[in-house]
mmCIF file of C-alpha atoms in Angstrom:
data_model
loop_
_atom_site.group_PDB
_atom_site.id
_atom_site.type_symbol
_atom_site.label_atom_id
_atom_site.label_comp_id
_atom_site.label_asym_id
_atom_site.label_seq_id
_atom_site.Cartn_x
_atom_site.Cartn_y
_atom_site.Cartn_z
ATOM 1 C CA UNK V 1 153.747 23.830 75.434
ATOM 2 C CA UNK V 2 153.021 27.092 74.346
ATOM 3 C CA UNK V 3 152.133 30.269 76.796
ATOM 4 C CA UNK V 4 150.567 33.080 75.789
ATOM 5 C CA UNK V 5 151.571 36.177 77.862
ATOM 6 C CA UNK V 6 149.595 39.450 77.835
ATOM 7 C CA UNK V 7 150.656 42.305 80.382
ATOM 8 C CA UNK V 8 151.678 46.265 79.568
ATOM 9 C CA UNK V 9 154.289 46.123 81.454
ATOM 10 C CA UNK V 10 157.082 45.329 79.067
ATOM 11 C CA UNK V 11 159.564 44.541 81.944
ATOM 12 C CA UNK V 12 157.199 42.017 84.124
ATOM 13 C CA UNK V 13 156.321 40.294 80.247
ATOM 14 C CA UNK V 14 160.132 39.903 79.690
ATOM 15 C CA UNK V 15 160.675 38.595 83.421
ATOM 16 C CA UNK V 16 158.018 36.287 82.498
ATOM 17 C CA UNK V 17 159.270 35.417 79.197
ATOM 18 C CA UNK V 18 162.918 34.299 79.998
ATOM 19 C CA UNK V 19 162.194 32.232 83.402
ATOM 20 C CA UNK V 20 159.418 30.339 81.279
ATOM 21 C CA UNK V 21 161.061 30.055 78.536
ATOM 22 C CA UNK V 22 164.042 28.500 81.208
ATOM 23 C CA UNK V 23 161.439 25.841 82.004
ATOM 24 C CA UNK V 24 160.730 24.515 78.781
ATOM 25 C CA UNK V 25 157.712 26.398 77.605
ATOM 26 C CA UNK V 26 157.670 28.776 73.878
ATOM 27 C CA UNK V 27 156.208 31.851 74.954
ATOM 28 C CA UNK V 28 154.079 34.515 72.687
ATOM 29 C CA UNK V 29 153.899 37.544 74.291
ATOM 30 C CA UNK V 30 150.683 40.594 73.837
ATOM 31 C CA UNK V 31 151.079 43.994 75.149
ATOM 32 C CA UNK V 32 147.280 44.319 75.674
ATOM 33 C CA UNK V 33 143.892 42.797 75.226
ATOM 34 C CA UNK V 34 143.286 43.249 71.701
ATOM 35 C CA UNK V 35 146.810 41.725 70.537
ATOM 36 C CA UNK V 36 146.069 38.731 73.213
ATOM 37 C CA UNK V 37 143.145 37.899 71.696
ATOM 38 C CA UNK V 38 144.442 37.899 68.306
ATOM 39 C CA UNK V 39 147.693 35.672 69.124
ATOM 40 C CA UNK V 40 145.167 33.284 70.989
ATOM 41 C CA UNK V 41 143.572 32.739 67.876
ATOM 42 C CA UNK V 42 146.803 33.053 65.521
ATOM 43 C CA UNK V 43 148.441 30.629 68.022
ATOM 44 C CA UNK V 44 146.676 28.386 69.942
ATOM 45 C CA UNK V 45 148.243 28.394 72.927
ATOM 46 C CA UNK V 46 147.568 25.358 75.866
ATOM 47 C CA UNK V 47 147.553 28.248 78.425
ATOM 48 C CA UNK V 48 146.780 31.786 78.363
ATOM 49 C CA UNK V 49 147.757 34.468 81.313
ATOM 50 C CA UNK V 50 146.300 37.959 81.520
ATOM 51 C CA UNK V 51 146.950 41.159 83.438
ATOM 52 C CA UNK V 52 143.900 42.483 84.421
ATOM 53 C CA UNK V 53 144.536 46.248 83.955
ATOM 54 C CA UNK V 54 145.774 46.930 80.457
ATOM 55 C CA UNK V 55 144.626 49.943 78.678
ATOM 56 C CA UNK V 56 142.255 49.049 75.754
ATOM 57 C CA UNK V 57 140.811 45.941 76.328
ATOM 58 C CA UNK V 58 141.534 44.392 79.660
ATOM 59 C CA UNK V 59 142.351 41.115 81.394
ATOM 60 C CA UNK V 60 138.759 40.425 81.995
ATOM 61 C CA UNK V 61 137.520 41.097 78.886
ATOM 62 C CA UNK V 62 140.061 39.544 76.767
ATOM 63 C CA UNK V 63 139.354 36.346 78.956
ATOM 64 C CA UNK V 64 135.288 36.844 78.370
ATOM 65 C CA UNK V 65 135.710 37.189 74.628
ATOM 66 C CA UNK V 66 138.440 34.246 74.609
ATOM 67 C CA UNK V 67 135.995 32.071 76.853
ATOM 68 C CA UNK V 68 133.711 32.684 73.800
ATOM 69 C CA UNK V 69 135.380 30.888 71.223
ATOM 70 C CA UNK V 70 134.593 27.023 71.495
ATOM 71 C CA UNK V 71 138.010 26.383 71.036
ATOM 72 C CA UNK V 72 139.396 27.980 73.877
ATOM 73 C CA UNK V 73 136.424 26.940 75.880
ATOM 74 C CA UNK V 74 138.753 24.759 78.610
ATOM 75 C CA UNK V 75 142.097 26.067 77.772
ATOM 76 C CA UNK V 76 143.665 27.891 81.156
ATOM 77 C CA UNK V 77 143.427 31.400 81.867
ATOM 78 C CA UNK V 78 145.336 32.948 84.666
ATOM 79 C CA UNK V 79 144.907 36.316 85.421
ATOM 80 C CA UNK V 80 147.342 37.978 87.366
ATOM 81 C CA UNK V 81 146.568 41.617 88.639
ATOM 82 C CA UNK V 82 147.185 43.821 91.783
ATOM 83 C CA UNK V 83 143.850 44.107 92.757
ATOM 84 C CA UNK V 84 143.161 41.772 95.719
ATOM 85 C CA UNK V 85 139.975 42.318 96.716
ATOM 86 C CA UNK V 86 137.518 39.716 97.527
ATOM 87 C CA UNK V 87 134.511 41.122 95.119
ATOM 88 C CA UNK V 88 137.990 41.564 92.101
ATOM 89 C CA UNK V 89 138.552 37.868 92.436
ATOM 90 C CA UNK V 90 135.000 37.099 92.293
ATOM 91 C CA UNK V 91 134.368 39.297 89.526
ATOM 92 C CA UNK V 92 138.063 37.865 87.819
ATOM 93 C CA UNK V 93 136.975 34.070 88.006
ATOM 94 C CA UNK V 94 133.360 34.876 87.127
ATOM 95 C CA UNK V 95 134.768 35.052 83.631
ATOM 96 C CA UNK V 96 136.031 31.395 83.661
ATOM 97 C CA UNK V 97 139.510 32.333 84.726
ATOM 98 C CA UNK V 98 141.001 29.334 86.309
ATOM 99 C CA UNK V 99 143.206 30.935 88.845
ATOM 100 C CA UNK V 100 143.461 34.953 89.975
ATOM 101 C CA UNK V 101 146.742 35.787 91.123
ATOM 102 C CA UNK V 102 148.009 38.729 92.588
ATOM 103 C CA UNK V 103 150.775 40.765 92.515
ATOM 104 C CA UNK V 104 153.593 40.272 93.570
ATOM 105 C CA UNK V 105 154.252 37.119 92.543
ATOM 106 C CA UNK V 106 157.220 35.005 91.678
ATOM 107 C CA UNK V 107 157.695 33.444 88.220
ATOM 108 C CA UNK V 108 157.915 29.750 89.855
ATOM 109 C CA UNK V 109 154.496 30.146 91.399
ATOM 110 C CA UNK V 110 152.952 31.176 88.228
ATOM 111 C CA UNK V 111 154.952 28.444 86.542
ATOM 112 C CA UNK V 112 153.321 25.646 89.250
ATOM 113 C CA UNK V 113 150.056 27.031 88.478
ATOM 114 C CA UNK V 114 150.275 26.539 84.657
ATOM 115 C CA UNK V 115 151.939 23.034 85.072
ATOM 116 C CA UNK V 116 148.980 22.257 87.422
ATOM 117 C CA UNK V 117 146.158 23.799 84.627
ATOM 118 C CA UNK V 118 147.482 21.693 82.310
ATOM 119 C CA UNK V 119 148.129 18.781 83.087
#
């Protein structure tokens, strides 16, 4: 299964990277919007996660434009973010994310999720 990873935070993306990678899944990785939405298409991948705050084109965008594409119409999106609030998750799964998370968060949660998504 491949995982598409976008976040700016290089460190939290490699985190990411090697604990997924641990469970089985190839992981591409996107330092922002723009790059995640060009992998997506490059790549394919059966699941897609997205910080929300990215510079450029964020989280919620990238998932609106990749929610766009026919092809991507059911694939998951997570979005993970630090913003908690009640009207940010509404506004987060609005775009047909399929699960907000916040941060903190541990890799094996986010890991459940995606097996959950996908299967």
């Amino acid at each position: 299964m491949k995982i598409l990873i976008a976040d700016d935070e290089l460190r939290l993306r490699k985190v990411i990277a090697l604990y997924m990678t641990k469970c089985g899944y190839e992981i591409i990785e996107a330092g922002n919007g723009e790059a995640a939405v060009e992998l997506v298409k490059e790549h394919k991948p059966d699941a897609i996660v997205l910080d929300v705050m990215m510079p450029g084109l964020n989280g919620i965008e990238a998932a609106e434009t990749i929610r766009k594409m026919p092809e991507f119409a059911k694939t998951p999106i997570i979005l993970l973010t630090a913003n908690a609030s009640e009207n940010d998750v509404k506004k987060g799964l609005a775009t047909g994310a399929n699960k907000y998370i916040t941060k903190p968060f541990s890799p094996k949660e986010l890991v459940e999720t995606i097996d959950s998504l996908i299967k």
